[in-house]
XYZ file of C-alpha atoms in Angstrom:
637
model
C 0.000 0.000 0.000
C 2.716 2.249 1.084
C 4.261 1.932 -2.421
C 1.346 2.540 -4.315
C 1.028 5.383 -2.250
C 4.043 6.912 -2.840
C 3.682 6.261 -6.685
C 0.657 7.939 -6.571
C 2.679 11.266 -4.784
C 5.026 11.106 -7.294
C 3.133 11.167 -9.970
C 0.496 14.488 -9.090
C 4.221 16.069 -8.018
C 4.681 15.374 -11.728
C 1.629 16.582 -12.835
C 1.443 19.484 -11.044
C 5.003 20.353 -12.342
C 3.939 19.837 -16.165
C 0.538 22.468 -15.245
C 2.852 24.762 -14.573
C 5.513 24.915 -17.831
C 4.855 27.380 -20.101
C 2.374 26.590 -22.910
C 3.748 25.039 -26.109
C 4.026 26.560 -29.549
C 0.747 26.206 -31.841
C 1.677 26.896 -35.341
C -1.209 26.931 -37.939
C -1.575 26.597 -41.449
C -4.176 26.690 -43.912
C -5.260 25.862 -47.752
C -1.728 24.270 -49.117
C -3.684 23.010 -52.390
C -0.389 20.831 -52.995
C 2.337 23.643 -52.743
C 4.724 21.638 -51.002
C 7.812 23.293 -50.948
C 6.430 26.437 -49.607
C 4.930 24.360 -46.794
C 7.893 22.557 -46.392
C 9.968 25.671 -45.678
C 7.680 27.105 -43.454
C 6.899 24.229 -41.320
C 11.014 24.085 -41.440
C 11.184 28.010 -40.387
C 8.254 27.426 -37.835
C 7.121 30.821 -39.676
C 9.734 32.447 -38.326
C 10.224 31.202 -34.953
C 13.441 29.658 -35.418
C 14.503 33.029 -36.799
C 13.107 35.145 -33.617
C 15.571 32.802 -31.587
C 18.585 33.113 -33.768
C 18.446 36.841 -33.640
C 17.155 36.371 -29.506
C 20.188 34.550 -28.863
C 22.999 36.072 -31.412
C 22.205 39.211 -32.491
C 25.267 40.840 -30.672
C 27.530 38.416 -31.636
C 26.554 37.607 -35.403
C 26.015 39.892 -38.191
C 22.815 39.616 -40.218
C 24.388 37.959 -42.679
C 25.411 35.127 -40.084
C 22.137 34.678 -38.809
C 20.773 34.235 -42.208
C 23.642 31.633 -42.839
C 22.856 29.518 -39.601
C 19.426 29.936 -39.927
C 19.475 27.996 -43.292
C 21.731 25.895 -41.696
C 18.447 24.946 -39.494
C 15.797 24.893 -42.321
C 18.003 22.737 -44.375
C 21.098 21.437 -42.881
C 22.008 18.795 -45.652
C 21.924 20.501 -48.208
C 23.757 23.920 -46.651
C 26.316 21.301 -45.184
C 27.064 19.976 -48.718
C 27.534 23.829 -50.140
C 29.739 24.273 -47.356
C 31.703 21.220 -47.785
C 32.067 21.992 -51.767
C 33.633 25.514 -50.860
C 35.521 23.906 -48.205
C 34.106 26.032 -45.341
C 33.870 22.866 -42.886
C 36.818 23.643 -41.198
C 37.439 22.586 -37.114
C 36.819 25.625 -35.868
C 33.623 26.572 -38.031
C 32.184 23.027 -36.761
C 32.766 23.623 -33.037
C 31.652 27.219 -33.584
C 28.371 26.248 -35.444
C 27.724 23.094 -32.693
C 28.146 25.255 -29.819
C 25.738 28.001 -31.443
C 23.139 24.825 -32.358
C 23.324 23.670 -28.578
C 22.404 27.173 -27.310
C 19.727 27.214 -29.507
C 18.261 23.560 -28.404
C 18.852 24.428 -24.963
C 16.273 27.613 -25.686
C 13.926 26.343 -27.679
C 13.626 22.577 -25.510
C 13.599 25.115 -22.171
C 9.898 24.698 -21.400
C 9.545 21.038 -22.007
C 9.908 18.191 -19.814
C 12.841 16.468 -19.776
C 10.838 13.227 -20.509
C 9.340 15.413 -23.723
C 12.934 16.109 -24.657
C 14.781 13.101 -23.773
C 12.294 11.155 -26.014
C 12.696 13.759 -28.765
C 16.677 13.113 -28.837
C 18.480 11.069 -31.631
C 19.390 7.495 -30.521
C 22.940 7.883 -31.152
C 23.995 10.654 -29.190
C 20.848 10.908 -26.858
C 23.357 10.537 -24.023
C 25.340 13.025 -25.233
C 22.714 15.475 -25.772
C 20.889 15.130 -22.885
C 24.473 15.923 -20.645
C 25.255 19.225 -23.021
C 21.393 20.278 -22.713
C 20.672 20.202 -18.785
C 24.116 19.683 -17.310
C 25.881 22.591 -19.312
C 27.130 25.884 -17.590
C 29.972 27.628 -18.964
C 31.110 29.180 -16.021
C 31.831 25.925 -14.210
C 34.899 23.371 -14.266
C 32.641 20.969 -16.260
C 33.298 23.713 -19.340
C 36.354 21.827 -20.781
C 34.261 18.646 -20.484
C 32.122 19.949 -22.671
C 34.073 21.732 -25.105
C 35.976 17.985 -24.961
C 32.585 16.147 -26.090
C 32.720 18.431 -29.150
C 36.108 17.873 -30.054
C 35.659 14.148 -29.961
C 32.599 14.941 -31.963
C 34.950 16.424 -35.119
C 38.156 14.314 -34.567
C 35.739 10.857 -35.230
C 34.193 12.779 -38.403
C 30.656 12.870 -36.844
C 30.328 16.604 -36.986
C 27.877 16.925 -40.200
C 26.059 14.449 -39.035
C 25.846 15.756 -35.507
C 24.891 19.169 -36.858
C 22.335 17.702 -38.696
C 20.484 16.173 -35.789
C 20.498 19.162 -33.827
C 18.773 20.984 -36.355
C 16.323 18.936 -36.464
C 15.893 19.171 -33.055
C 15.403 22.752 -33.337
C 12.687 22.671 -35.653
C 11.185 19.454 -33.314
C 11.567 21.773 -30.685
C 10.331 25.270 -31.959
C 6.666 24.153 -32.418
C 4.708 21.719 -30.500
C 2.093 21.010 -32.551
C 1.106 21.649 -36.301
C -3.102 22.032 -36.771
C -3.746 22.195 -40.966
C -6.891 23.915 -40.990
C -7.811 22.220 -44.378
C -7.351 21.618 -48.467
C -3.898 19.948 -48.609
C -5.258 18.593 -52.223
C -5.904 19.845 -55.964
C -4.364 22.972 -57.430
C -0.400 22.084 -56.499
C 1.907 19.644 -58.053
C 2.626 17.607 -54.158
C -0.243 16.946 -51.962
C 1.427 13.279 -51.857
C 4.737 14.843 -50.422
C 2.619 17.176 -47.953
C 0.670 14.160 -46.357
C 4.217 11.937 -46.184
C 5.567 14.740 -44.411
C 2.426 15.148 -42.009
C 2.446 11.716 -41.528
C 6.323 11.367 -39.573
C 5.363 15.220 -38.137
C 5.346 14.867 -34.062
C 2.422 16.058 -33.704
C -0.426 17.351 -35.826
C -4.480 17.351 -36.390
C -6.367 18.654 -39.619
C -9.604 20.265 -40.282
C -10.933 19.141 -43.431
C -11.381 21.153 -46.636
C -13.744 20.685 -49.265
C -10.864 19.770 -51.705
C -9.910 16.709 -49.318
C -13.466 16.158 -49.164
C -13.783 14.775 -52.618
C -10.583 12.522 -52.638
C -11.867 11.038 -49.216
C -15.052 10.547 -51.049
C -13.309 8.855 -54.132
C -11.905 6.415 -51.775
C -15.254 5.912 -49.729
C -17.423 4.552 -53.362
C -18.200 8.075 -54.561
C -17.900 8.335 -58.655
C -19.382 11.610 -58.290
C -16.476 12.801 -56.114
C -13.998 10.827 -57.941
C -15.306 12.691 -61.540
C -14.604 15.921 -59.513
C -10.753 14.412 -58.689
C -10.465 13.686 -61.912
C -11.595 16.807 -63.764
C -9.559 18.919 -61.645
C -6.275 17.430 -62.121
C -6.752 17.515 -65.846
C -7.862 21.053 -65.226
C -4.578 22.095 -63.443
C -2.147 19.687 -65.485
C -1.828 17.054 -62.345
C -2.505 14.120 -63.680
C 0.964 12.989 -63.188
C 0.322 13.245 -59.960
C -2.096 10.274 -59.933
C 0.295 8.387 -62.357
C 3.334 8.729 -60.671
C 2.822 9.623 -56.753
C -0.655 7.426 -56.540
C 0.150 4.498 -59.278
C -3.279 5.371 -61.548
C -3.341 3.963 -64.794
C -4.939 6.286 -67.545
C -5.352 3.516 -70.053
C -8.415 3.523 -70.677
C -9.455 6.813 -69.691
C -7.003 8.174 -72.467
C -7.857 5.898 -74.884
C -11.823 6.445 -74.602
C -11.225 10.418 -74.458
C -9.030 10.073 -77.379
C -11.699 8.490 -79.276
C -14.573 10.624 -78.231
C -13.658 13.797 -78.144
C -11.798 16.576 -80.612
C -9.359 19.402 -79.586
C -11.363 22.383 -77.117
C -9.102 25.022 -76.424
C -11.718 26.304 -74.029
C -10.501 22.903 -71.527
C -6.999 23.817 -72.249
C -5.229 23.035 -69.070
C -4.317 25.853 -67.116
C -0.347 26.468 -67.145
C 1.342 24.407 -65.053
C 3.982 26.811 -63.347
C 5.746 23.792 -62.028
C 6.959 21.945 -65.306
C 6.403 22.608 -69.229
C 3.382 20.371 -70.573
C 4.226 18.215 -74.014
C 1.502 19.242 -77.141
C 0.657 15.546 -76.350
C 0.172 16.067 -72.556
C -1.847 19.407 -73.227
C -4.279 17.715 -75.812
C -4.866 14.825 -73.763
C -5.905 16.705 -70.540
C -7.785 19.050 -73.239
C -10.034 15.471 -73.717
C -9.962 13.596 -70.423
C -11.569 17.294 -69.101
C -14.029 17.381 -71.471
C -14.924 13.495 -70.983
C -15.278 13.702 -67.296
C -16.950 17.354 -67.433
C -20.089 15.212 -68.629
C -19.445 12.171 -66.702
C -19.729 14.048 -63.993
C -22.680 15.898 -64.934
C -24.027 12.570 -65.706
C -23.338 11.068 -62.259
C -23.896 14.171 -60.280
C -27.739 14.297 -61.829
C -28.296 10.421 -61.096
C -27.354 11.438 -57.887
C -29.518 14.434 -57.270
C -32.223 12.642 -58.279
C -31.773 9.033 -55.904
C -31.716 12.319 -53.041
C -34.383 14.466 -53.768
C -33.619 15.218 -49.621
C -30.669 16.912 -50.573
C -32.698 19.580 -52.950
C -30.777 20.064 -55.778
C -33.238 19.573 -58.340
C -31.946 23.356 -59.934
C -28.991 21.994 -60.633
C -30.558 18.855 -63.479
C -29.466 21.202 -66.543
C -28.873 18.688 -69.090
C -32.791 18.339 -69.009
C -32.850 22.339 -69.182
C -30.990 22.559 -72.731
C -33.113 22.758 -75.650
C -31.423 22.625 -78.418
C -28.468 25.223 -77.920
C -29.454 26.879 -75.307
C -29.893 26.339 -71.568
C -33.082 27.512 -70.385
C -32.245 28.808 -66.687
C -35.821 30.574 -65.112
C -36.808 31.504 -67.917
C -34.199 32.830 -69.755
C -32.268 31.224 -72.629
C -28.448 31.125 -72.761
C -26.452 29.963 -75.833
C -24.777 27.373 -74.826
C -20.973 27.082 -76.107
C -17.518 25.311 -76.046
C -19.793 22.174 -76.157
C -18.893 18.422 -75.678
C -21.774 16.787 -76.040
C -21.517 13.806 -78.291
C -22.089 11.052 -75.426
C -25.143 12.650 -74.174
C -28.485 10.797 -74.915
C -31.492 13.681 -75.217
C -33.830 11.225 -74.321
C -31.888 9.815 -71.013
C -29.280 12.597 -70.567
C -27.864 11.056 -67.439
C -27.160 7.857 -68.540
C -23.776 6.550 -68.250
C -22.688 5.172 -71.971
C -21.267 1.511 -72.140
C -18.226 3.119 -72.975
C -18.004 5.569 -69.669
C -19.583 2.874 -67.275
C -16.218 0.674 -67.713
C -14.199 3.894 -67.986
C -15.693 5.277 -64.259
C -15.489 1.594 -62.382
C -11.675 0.891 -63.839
C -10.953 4.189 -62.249
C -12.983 3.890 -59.254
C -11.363 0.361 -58.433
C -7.992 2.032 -58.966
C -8.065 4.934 -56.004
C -9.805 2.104 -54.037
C -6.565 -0.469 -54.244
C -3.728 2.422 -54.657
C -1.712 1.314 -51.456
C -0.355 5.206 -50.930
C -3.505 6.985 -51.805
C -5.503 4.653 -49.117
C -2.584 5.862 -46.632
C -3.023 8.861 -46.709
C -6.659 9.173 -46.667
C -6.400 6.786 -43.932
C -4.194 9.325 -42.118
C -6.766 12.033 -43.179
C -9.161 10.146 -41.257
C -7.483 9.267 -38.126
C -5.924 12.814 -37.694
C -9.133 14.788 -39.157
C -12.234 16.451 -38.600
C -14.702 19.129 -39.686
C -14.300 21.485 -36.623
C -12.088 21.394 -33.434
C -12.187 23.405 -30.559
C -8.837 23.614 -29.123
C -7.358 25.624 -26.326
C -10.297 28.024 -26.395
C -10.156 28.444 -29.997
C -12.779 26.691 -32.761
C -10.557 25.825 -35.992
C -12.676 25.032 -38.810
C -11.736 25.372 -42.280
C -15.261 26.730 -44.091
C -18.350 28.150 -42.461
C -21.087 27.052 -39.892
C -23.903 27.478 -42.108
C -26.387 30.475 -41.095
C -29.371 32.525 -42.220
C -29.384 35.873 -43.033
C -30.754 36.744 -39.553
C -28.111 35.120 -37.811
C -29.636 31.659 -37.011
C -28.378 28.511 -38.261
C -29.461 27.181 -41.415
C -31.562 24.322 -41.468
C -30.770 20.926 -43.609
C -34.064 18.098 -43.071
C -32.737 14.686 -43.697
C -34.176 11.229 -42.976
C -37.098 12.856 -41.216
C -34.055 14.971 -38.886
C -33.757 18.173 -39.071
C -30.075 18.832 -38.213
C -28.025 22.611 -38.093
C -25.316 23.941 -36.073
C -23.096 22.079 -34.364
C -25.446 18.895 -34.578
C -25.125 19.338 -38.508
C -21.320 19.047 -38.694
C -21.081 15.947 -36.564
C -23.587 14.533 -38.523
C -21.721 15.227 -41.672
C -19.118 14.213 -39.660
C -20.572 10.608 -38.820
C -21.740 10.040 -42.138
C -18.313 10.682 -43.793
C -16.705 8.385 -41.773
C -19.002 5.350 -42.211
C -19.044 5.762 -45.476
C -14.821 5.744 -45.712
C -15.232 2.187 -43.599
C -17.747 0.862 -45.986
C -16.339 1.843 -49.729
C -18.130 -0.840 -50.849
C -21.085 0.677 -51.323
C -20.969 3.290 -53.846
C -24.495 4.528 -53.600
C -25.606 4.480 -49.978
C -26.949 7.680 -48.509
C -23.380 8.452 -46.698
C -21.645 7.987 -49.696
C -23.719 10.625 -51.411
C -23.644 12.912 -48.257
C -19.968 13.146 -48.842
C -20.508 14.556 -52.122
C -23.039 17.019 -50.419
C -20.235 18.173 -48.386
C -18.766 19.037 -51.355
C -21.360 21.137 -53.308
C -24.625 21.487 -51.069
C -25.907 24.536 -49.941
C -26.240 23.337 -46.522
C -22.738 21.867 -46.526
C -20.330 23.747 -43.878
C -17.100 23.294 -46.426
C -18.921 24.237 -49.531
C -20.806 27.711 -48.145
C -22.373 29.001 -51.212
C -26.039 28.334 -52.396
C -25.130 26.356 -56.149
C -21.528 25.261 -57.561
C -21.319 26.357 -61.340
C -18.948 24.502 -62.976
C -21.697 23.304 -65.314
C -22.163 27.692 -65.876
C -18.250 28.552 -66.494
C -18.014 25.571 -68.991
C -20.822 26.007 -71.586
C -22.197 29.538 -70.600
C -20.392 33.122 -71.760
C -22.062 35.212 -69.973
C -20.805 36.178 -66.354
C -23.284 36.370 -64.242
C -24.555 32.686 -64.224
C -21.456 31.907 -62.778
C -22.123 33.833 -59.652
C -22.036 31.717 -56.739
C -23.447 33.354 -54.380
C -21.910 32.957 -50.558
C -23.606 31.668 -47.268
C -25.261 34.564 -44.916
C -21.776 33.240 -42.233
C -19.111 35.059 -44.698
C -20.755 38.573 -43.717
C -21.580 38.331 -40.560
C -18.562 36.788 -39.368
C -17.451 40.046 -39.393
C -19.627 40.900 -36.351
C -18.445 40.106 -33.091
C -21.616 39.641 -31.300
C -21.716 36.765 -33.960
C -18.368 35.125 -33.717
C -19.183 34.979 -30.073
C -22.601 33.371 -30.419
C -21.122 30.391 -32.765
C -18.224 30.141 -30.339
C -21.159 29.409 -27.432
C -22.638 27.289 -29.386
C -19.936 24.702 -29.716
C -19.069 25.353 -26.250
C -16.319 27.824 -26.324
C -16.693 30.407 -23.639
C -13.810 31.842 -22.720
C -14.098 35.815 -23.625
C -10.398 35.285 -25.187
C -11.641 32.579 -27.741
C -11.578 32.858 -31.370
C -12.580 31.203 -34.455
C -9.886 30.297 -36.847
C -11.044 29.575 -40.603
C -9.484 28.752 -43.621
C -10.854 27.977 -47.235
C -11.552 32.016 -48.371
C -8.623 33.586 -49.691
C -7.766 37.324 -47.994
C -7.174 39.752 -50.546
C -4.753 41.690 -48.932
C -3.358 43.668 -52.244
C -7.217 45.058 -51.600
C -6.745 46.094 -47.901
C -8.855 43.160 -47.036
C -7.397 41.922 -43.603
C -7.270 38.553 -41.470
C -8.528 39.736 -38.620
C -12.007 40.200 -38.686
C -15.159 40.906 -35.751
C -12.724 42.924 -33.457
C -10.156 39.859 -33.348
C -12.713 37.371 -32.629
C -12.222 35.807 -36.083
C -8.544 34.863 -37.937
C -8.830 33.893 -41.796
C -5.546 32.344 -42.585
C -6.387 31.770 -45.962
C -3.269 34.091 -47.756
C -3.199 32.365 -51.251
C -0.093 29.311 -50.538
C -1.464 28.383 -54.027
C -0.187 30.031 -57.078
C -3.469 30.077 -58.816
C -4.200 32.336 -55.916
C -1.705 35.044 -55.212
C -2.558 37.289 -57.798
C -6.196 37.199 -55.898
C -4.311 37.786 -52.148
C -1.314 39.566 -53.317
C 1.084 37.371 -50.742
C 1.909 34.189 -50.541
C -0.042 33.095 -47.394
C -0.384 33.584 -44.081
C 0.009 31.313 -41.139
C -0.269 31.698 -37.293
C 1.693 31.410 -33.991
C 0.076 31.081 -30.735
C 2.713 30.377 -27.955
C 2.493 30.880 -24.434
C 2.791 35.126 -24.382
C -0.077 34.919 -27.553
C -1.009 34.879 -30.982
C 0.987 35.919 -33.841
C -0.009 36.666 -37.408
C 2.815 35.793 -40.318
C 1.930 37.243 -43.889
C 4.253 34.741 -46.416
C 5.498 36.426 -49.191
C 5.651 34.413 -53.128
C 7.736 30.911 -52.401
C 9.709 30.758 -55.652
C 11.984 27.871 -55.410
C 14.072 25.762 -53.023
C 16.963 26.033 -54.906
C 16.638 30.305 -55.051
C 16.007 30.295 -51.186
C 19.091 27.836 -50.244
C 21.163 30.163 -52.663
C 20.331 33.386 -51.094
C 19.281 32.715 -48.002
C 15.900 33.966 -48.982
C 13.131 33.813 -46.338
C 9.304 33.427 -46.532
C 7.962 35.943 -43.809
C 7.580 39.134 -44.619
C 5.361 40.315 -41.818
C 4.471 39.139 -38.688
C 1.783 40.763 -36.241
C 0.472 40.719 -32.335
C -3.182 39.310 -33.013
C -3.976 39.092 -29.163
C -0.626 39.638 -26.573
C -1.541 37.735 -22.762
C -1.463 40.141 -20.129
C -0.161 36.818 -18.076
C 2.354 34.146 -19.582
C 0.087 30.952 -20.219
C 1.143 27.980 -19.214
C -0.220 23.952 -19.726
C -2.764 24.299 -17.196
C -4.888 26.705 -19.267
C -5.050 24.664 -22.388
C -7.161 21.661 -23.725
C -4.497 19.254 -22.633
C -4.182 20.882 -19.182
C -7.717 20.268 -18.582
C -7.145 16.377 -18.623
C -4.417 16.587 -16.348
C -5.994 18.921 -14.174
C -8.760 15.918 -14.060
C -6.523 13.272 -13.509
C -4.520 15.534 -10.855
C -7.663 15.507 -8.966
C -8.620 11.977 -9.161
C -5.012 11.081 -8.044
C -6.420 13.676 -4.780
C -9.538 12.255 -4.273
C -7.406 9.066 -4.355
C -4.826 9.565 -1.922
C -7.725 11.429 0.609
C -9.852 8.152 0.424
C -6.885 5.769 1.121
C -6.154 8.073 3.627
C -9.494 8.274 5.476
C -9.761 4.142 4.654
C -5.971 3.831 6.683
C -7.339 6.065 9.556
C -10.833 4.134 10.131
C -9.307 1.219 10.262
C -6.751 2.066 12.520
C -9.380 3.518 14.722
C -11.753 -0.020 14.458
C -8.407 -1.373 15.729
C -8.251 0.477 18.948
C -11.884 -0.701 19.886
């Protein structure tokens, strides 16, 4: 008993300890749309954090130039350490310089971690080592030469590079604490594959969906409709590649049926691919896989809409709207151009031909059996979710659907009527079931992933009608409106904010929504920070397609322990430019909310469940304590 008892000490001396460390180092990012080495270098920079404790640290001793130079060193230290070595710069003295300068840092950035935290984050090989230079080290004491001894050793057995190495990855291990990716890591960019590998070995990480993950997690779950939306928008952007090379699809018979159906369209040219040149032959071919799953799409997506007459999307049937070249929209009659209608049958315009049946299913059974692609959506799933309220803060990636008045907007299904909160998990729920069954290809869950993607109701689609059918066929501009939920303009209100934050249980007067998905145009004087600082959009344009919209080249956020810091990106152009000159990504950076008190792991999400279990441990001890004392009292009777 006594031993358990003194366990049980130990371990709420422990816990009470950890309440009381300053809070750890949030770092969130938002609509990546595949741009992976932009996200690579800024979950290397910790958007700017390693910087703030180079210059923290050095700035009387180093000239800008220097910190530049070691900062790289951090973000990249192979490929720095190879320059170096080519201009034979790895000299003794720069390696026990640039080792003792990389163990300052570590011993900053690991200071308000556990040593348990740390000693688990350490390299194998020289966690010893580490662990002596980290909490044993003071230069003002005999142990000094010991040290400086270690690092000798260190160079003399040719371990420096690789030494180096390890400690900057330590650095950027220990500058943030944990990554949230507030949604869309697919379409658009040439690496959501690399992103996802990367998230996948990160330390520590959770994701808020996006509508553009949406649809691949729907491809994998038995959707076709989502699947013709995959599809269509990597021959859209030039990505198919992608698919063939990353995800192992085979285009066989796609190619060879679009080949055979369709002619040359300039209008589904492929948008330029700023990554890589296209081949004529490359070009053409996404010119007629777009074109061939444009319709099959609009095929699937109307025998869809019509198995769910729930979902009420009957205004969106046009095939059964065109007569003759025109598309009859209430009431009025649009010429219809850029057309690709030779599969379509006037009499049954949503039936699937023989032809795109096969075409669909061979595709279909591909995502479903590609090994990587089912990894990652697997890891989508484990680490995702549509909303999270973390640390007093809801992160959600596109809107909590509302009325113009305020209220939430309703959405009946299966004689529910669901909105709010309730509405999400349900769409939550449903996705998920459906991902665990992809058998079934037509079940109502299957189709309510596709909802997600283009319903009015949906909380990651936000707009009342998608017109992709509109921008294809249709000149004129203003059927290709699509017009935004009531949420986008009143977010702006605080009294708002504050009323969605209740209502998923967030009541802390220093909360705040963080949302993704919208785009800030900045180069308009648009800003981030909207409903008095109640709301953060951290949607800055990471994708190309985008900047020209947002003017910069994202924006992420900090929140660490003193509080919340905005970073505006500017353009990633390439790794190779940035290595060269040292070139960094953040251009801005600005105080969103500053803690008039430092916070520490007690007043987060995590602290709360330690708080808990500190308590039970109390209410533990007290009752074996009382037990002890009764019984010891029954014995003097």
């Amino acid at each position: 008993m006594d031993n358990e008892k003194n366990e049980l000490i130990g371990e709420l001396i422990n816990l009470e300890a950890i309440l009381n460390l300053p809070k750890g180092t949030e770092h969130f990012i938002s609509d990546l749309h595949g741009e992976f080495d932009a996200f690579n270098h800024i979950l290397r920079n910790g958007s700017g954090s390693i910087r703030t404790k180079v210059h923290a640290l050095f700035n009387q001793e180093l000239s800008e130039n220097q910190m530049n130079e070691l900062c790289f060193l951090i973000y990249y230290p192979e490929e720095k350490l190879a320059a170096f070595s080519q201009s034979e710069r790895l000299s003794e003295k720069w390696c026990f310089d640039t080792i003792e300068r990389l163990l300052a840092i570590v011993r900053f950035a690991s200071s308000k971690y556990t040593r348990s935290k740390v000693r688990k984050a350490l390299p194998k090989t020289y966690a010893y080592i580490l662990e002596e230079m980290i909490y044993q080290y003071d230069e003002m004491t005999d142990k000094k030469a010991y040290y400086q001894q270690i690092i000798k050793k260190i160079i003399e057995l040719e371990q420096a590079q690789r030494f180096i190495t390890d400690l900057a990855y330590l650095i950027q291990r220990f500058v943030i604490d944990h990554l949230h990716v507030i949604g869309d890591i697919y379409d658009r960019g040439p690496h959501p594959d690399k992103i996802m590998d990367t998230l996948m070995s990160y330390h520590s990480v959770d994701i808020q969906w996006g509508n553009h993950d949406i649809i691949w997690l729907g491809a994998v779950s038995g959707s076709k409709a989502c699947l013709a939306n995959v599809l269509r928008i990597s021959a859209r952007y030039g990505n198919l590649d992608l698919l063939e090379e990353a995800y192992d699809i085979d285009f066989t018979q796609l190619r060879k049926f679009s080949r055979k159906t369709y002619t040359e369209n300039l209008h589904f040219l492929p948008k330029q691919n700023p990554y890589r040149q296209l081949s004529t032959t490359e070009k053409t071919d996404a010119m007629k896989i777009q074109q061939a799953l444009a319709i099959i799409q609009e095929k699937i997506e109307g025998q869809l809409i019509k198995r769910r007459p729930e979902f009420k999307m009957q205004h969106r049937l046009l095939l059964e709207k065109i007569q003759g070249q025109q598309l009859i929209i209430d009431g009025t009659a649009y010429p219809l151009v850029n057309t690709c209608f030779q599969t379509i049958d006037w009499q049954q315009p949503y039936r699937l031909t023989p032809e795109e049946e096969i075409v669909i299913n061979d595709l279909l059974q591909q995502f479903q059996h590609s090994v990587k692609l089912n990894q990652h959506m697997a890891f989508l799933i484990e680490k995702g979710a549509l909303y999270l309220p973390y640390n007093h803060n809801l992160l959600i990636h596109g809107c909590i659907p509302l009325n113009q008045d305020g209220s939430f907007q309703e959405l009946q299904l299966n004689g529910q009527t669901y909105s709010g909160k309730e509405l999400l998990d349900f769409f939550e729920l449903n996705l998920k079931k459906a991902f665990h069954a992809p058998w079934l290809t037509e079940d109502f869950a299957t189709d309510l992933v596709w909802y997600l993607w283009c319903g009015e109701s949906s909380s990651l689609f936000g707009k009342k009608a998608m017109k992709t059918f509109e921008r294809y066929f249709i000149n004129e501009k203003e059927t290709h409106v699509e017009e935004k939920n009531a949420y986008y303009e009143l977010r702006n209100h605080k009294e708002i904010c504050e009323q969605l934050l209740t209502a998923f249980g967030l009541t802390n007067p220093e909360a705040h929504i963080i949302n993704g998905h919208t785009p800030v145009k900045s180069i308009k004087g648009e800003s981030p920070i909207k409903a008095e600082g109640k709301m953060l959009v951290i949607d800055g344009g990471f994708s190309r397609s985008y900047q020209q919209v947002t003017g910069i080249g994202g924006y992420t956020l900090l929140y660490n322990s003193f509080g919340m810091q905005l970073a505006a990106h500017k353009p990633f152009t390439n790794k190779k430019t940035a290595l060269l000159e040292n070139a960094d990504l953040v251009s801005t950076r600005q105080i969103v909310d500053r803690k008039t008190h430092r916070l520490k792991v007690k007043d987060t999400t995590i602290g709360q469940s330690l708080l808990q279990e500190a308590a039970a441990i109390k209410h533990h001890l007290q009752k074996t304590g009382h037990d002890s004392r009764h019984s010891q009292d029954q014995s003097n009777i």
